[in-house]
Coordinates of C-alpha atoms in Angstrom, one line a residue:
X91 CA 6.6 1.4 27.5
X92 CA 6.2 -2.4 27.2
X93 CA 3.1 -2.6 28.9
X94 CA 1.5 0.5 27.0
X95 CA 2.5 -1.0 23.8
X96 CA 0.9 -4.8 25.1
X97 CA -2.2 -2.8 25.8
X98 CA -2.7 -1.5 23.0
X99 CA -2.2 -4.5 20.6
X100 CA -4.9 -6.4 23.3
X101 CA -7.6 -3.3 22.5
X102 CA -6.9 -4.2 18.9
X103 CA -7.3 -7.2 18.5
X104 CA -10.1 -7.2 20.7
X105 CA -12.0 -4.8 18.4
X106 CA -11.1 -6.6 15.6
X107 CA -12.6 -9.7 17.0
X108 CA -16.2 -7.8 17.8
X109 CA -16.0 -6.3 14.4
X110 CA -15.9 -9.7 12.4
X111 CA -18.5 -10.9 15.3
X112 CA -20.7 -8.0 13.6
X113 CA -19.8 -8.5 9.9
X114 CA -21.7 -11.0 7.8
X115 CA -18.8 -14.0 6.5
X116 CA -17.8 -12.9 3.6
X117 CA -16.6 -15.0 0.6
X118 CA -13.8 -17.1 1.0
X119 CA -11.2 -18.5 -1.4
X120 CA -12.8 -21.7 -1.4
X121 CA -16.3 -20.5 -2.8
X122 CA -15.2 -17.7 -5.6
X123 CA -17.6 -16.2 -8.0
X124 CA -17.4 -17.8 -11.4
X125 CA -15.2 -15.5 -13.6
X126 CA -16.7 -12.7 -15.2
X127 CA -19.3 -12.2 -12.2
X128 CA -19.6 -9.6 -9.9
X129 CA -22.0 -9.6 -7.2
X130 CA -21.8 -7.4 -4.0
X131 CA -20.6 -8.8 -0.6
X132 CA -23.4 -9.6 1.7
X133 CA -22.6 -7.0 4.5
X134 CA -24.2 -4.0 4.4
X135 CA -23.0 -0.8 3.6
X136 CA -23.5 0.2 7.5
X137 CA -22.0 -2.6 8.5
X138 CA -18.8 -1.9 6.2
X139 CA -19.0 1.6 7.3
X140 CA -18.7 1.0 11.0
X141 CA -16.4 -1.6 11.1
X142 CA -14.0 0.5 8.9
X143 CA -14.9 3.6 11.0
X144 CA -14.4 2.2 14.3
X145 CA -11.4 0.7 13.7
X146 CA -9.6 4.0 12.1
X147 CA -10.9 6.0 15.5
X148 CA -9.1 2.7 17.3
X149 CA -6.0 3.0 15.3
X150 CA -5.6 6.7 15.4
X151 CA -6.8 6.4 19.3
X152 CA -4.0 4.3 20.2
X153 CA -1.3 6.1 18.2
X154 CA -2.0 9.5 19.7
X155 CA -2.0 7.8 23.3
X156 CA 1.1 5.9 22.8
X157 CA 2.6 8.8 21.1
X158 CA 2.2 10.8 24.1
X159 CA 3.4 8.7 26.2
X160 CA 6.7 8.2 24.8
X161 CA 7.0 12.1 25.3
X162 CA 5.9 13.1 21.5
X163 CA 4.7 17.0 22.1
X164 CA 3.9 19.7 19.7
X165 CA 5.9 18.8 16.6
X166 CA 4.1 15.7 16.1
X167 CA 1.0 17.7 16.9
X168 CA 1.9 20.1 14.5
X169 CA 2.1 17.0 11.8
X170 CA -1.4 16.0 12.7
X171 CA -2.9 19.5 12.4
X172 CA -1.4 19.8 8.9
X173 CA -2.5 16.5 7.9
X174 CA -6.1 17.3 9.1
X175 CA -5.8 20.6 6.9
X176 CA -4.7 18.8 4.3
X177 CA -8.0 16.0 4.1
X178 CA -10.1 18.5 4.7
X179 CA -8.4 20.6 1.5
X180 CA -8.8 17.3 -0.9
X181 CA -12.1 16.1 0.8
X182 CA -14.2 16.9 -2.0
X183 CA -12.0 14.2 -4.3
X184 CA -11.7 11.7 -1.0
X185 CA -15.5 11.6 -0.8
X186 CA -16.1 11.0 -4.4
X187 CA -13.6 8.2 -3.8
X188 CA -15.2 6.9 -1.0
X189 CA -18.3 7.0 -3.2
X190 CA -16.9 4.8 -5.8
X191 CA -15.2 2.3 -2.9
X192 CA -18.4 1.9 -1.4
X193 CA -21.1 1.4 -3.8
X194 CA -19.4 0.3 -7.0
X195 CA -20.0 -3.3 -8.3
X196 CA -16.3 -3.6 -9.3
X197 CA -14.9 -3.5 -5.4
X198 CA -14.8 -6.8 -3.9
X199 CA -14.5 -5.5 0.0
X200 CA -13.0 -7.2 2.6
X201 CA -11.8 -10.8 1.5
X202 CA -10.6 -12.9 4.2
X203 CA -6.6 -13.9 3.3
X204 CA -5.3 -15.4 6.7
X205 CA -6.4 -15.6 10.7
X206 CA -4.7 -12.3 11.6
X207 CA -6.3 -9.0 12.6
X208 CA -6.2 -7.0 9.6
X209 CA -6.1 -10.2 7.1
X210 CA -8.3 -8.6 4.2
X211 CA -8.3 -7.0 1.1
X212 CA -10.2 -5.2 -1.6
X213 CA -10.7 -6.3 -5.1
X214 CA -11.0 -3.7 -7.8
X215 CA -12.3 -5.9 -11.0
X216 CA -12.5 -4.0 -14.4
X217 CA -16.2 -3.7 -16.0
X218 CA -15.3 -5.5 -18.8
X219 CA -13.3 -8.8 -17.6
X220 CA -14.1 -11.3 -20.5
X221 CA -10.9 -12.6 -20.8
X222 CA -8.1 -12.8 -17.9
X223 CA -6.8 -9.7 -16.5
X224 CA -3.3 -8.7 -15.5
X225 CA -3.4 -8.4 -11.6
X226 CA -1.6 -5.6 -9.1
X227 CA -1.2 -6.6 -5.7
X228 CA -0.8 -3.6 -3.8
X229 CA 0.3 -2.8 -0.1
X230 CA -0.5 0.5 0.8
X231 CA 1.6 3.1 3.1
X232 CA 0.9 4.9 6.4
X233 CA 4.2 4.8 8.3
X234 CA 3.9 1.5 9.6
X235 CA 1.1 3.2 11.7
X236 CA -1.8 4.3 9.9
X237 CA -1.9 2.2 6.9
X238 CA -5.4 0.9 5.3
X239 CA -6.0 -0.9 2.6
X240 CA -8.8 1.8 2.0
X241 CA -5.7 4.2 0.9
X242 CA -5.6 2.5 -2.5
X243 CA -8.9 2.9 -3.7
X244 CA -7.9 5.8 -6.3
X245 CA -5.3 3.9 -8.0
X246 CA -7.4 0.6 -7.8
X247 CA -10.2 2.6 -9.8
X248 CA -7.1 4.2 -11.8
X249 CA -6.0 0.8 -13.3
X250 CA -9.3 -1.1 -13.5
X251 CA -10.5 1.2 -15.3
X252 CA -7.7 0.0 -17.5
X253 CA -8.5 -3.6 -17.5
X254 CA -6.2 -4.8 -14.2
X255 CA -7.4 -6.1 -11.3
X256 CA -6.0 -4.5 -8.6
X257 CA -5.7 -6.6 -5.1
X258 CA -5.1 -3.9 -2.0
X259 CA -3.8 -6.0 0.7
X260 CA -4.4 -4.8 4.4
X261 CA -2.1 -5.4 7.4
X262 CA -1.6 -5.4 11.3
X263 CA -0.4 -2.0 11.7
X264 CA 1.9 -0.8 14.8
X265 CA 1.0 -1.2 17.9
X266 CA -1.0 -4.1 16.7
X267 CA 1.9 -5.5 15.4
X268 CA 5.8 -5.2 14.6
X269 CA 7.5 -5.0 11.0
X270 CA 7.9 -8.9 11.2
X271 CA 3.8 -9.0 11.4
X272 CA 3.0 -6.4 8.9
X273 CA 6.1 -8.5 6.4
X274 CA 4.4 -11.6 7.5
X275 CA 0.9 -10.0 6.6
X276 CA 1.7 -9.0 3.1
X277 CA 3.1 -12.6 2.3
X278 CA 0.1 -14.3 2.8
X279 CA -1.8 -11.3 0.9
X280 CA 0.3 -12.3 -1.9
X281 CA -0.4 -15.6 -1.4
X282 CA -3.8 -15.4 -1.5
X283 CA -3.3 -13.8 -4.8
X284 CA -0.8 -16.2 -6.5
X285 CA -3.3 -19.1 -5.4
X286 CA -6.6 -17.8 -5.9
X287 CA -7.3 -14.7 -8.4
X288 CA -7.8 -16.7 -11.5
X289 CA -11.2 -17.5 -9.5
X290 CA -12.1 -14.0 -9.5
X291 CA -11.2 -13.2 -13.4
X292 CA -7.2 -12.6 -13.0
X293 CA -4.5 -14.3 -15.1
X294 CA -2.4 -16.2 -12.5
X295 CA 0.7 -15.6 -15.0
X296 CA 0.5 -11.7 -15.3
X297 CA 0.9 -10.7 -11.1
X298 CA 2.5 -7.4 -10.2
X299 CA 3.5 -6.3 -7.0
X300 CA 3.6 -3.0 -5.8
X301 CA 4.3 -0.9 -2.9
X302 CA 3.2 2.7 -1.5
X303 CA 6.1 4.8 1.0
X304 CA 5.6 2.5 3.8
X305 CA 3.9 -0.5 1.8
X306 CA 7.0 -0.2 -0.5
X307 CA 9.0 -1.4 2.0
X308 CA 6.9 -4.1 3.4
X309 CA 6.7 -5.5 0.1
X310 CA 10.4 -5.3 -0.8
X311 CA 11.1 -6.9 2.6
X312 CA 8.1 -9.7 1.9
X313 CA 10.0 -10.1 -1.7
X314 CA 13.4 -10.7 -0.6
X315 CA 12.7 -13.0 2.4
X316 CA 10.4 -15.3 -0.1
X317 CA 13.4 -15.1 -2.5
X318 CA 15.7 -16.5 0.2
X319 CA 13.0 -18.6 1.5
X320 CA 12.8 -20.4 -2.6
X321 CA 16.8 -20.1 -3.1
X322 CA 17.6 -22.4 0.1
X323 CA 14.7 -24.7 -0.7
X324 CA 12.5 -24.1 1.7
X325 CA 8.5 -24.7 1.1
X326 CA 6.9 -21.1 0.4
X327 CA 3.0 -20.8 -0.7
X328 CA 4.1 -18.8 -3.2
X329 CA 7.3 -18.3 -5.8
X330 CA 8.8 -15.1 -6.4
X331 CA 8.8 -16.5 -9.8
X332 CA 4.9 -15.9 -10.3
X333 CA 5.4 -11.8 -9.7
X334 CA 6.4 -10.7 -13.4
X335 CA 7.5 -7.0 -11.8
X336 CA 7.7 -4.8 -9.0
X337 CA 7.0 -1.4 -8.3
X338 CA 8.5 0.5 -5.5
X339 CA 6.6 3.8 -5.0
X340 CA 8.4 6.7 -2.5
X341 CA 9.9 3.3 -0.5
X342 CA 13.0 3.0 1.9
X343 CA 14.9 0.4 1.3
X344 CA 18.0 0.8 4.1
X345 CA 16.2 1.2 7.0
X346 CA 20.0 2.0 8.9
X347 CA 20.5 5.2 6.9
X348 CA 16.6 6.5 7.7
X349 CA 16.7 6.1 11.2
X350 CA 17.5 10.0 12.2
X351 CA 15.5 11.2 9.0
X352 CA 12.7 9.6 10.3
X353 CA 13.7 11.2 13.5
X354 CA 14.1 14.9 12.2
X355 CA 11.1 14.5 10.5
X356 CA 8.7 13.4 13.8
X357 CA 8.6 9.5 13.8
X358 CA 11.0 9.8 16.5
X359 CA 13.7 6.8 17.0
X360 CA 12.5 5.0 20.1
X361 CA 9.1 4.2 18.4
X362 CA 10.9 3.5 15.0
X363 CA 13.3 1.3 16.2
X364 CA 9.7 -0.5 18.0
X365 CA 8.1 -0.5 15.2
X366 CA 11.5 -2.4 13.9
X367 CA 12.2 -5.2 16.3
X368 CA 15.3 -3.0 17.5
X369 CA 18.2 -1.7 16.5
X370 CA 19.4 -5.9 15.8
X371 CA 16.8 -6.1 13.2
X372 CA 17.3 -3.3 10.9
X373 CA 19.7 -5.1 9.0
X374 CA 16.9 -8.1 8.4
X375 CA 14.1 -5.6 7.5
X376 CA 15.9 -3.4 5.2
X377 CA 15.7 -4.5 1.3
X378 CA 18.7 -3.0 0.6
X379 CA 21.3 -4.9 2.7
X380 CA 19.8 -8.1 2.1
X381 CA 20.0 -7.7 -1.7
X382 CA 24.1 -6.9 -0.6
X383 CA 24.2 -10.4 0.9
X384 CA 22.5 -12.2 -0.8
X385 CA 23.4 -15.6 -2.7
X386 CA 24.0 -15.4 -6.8
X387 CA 20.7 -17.8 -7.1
X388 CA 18.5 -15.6 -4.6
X389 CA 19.5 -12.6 -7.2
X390 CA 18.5 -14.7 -9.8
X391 CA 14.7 -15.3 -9.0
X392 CA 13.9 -11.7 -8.5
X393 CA 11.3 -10.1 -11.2
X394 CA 12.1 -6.5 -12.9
X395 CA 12.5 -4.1 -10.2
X396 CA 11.0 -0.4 -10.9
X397 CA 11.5 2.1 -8.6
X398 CA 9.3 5.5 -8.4
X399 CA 10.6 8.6 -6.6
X400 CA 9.6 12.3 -6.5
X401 CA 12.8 14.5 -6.7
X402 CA 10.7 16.9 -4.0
X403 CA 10.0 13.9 -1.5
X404 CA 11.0 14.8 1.8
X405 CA 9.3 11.9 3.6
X406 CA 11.5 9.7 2.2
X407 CA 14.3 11.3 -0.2
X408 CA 14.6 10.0 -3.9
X409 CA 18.2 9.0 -3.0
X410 CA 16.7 5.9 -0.9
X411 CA 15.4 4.6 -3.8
X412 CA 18.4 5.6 -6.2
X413 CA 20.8 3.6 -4.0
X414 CA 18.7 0.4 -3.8
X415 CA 18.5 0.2 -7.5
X416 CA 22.4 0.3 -7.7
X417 CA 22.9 -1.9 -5.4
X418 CA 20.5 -4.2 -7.4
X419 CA 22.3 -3.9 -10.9
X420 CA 25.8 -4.3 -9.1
X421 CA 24.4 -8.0 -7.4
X422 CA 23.1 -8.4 -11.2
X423 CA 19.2 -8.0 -10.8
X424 CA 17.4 -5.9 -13.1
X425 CA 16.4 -2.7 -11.9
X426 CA 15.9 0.8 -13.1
X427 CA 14.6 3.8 -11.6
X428 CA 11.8 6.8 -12.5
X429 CA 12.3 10.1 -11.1
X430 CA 9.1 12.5 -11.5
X431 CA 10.8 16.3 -11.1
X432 CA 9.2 18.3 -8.8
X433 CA 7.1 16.2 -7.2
X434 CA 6.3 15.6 -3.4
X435 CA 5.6 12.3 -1.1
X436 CA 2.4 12.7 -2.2
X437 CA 1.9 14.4 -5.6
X438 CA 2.0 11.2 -7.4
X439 CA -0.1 9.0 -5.6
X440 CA -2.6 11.5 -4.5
X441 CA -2.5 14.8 -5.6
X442 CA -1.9 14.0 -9.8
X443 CA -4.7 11.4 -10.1
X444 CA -7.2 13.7 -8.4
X445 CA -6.5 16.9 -11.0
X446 CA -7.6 14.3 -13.6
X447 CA -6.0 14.3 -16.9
X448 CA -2.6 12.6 -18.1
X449 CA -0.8 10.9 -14.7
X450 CA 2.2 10.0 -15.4
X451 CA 2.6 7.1 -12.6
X452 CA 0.1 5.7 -14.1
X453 CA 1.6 5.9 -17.9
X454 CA 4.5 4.2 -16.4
X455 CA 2.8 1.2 -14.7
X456 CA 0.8 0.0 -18.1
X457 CA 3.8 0.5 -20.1
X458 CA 5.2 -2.0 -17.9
X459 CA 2.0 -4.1 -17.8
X460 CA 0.8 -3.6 -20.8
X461 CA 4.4 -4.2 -23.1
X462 CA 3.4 -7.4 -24.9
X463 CA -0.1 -6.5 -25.4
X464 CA -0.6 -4.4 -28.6
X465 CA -4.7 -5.0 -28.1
X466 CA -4.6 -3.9 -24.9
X467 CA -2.0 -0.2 -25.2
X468 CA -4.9 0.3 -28.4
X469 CA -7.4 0.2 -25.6
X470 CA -5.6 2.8 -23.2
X471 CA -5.2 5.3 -26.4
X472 CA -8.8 5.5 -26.6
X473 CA -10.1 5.4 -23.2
X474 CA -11.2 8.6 -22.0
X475 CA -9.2 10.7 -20.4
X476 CA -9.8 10.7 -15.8
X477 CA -12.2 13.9 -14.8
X478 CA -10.9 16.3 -12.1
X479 CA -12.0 15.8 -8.5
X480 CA -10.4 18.7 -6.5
X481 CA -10.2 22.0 -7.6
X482 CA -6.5 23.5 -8.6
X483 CA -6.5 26.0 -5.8
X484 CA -7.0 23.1 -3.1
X485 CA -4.2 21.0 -4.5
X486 CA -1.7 24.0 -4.7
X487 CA -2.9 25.0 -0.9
X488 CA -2.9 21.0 -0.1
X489 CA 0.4 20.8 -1.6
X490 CA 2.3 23.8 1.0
X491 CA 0.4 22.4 3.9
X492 CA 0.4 19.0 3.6
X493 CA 3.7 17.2 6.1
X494 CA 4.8 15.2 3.7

């Protein structure tokens, strides 16, 4: 297994290497655009589309062989099938997406954050940036597996289209690399953000952070460590201090009590526990158990914690994110939690945005954002209302299909 697992990070990171030997440089931190200007990337759209393209077939390539390997048969085939039925379903709203990811003046693609494989991310800057914008950084999901930073191009349009910047941070995915990595990854995402958005039009003094399933617990992990990190006094690129919130979407936060969930549901526990440095290291990497120990003066320095959950989520069940928040308020952080009835894994990071109309996720997040700014909730009241993108009859047949 070792030597599967070895191989597979080397063909990574050697397609990685090719692909930025075919990409044009793109802009670094240390030559910005001047606030208030947008101008496209150099690359090409071709090049942006291969280099994207050939590294998901790398990805997914990779996964499905080491998959099999470990001796994963039908039910994880069975998964894949009803994900493919389920892009195919919403494809109509996913291209239109795509559409808006690739030629839109307001995405920034690809910005170099750190030396890694997979160090990038995607700007989404709102049309009208006069003044300085309240910034999102966001870490997408995909099990630790098949995350891009491509997967949060519908809520980056969602909230730049309500004046916030949203920064969707990429990271070395497994086999590429472990939880430490992908935590590790995030961090200097952040970093980049903290140190370096006001150069692109963001107010350095208004940064979220938020987190998607998977990328919800990356973050909380990347959160707690810097807040341990800044407590013992330790030099950090970044203070926890500079985050003014954070939202958890559909996260786990105890990674001890998911272990045989994540089991039942097909991410069986010999590549979990891989994915999470052993069995030793689930104690480090899971949110939860560090709040537990965790100093009075660590405590202190976290923002407001906000935690999102579908009641119908069986990827990850609501209850994961109802007993981080207690612990939270019993250590004396402050914490609350949403529950959205009804809905799935998916529903409200997916499925709501692309019926169009009100989305509640995203009423929640610029309530948040947006509570000192009377100027700004005038704004929202009068923007008009997000179009539909998928049919109803695709998102109910999406919705029973899809394995989440």
């Amino acid at each position: 297994m070792r030597a599967s697992v070895e191989e597979a990070g080397a063909l990574l990171a050697r397609s990685d290497s090719a692909g930025r030997r075919r990409r044009s440089p793109v802009q670094s931190a240390s030559s910005p655009p001047r606030p208030g200007t947008l101008r496209r990337q150099s690359s090409s759209f071709r090049e942006d589309v291969g280099h994207a393209a050939s590294e998901t077939y790398l990805v997914s390539r990779l996964t499905f062989t080491l998959l099999q390997y470990l001796g994963i048969g039908y039910r994880w085939m069975s998964q894949l099938l009803a994900l493919t039925i389920y892009a195919i379903l919403l494809m109509p709203g996913f291209i239109q997406v795509g559409y808006y990811y690739f030629f839109s003046n307001q995405v920034r693609r690809s910005i170099v954050y750190g030396d890694q494989p997979r160090n990038r991310l995607d700007l989404y800057i709102p049309e009208d940036n006069s003044r300085p914008c309240p910034v999102v950084a966001f870490v997408t999901g995909g099990a630790w597996i098949i995350g891009y930073k491509a997967w949060g191009a519908l809520l980056g349009r969602r909230l730049a289209e309500r004046g916030i910047i949203v920064a969707c941070i990429d990271y070395r995915n497994f086999p590429q690399g472990t939880i430490g990595d992908m935590v590790n990854d995030a961090s200097q995402g952040i970093s980049f953000v903290c140190n370096n958005i006001a150069d692109y039009g963001g107010d350095p003094n208004q940064i979220y952070l938020m987190g998607q399933s998977a990328g919800a617990h990356i973050a909380a992990c990347a959160l707690m460590e810097q807040a341990v990190k800044e407590s013992a006094g330790r030099p950090v690129s970044w203070s926890v201090t500079q985050i003014r919130a954070y939202f958890g979407l559909s996260g786990g936060y105890n990674i001890y009590s998911l272990v045989d969930h994540f089991h039942e549901r097909g991410l069986y526990r010999s590549i979990f526990l891989s994915i999470m440095e052993g069995e030793e290291s689930l104690s480090r990497y899971s949110p939860e158990i560090v709040a537990k120990t965790s100093s009075a003066g660590t405590i202190a320095l976290l923002p407001l914690i906000v935690l999102m959950h579908g009641t119908e989520d069986y990827s990850i069940p609501s209850s994961a994110s109802k007993t981080f928040v207690d612990v939270l308020q019993q250590v004396g952080a402050q914490a609350k939690l949403l529950l959205y009835e009804g809905k799935t894994h998916t529903d409200i990071f997916i499925q709501d945005p692309l019926r169009g109309g009100r989305d509640p996720l995203l009423e929640d997040l610029l309530s948040v954002i947006y509570a000192d700014d009377t100027i700004a909730r005038q704004k929202i009241v009068l923007a008009p209302t997000p179009r539909r993108l998928v049919f109803e009859w695709q998102l109910k047949l999406a919705r029973q299909i899809s394995p989440f």
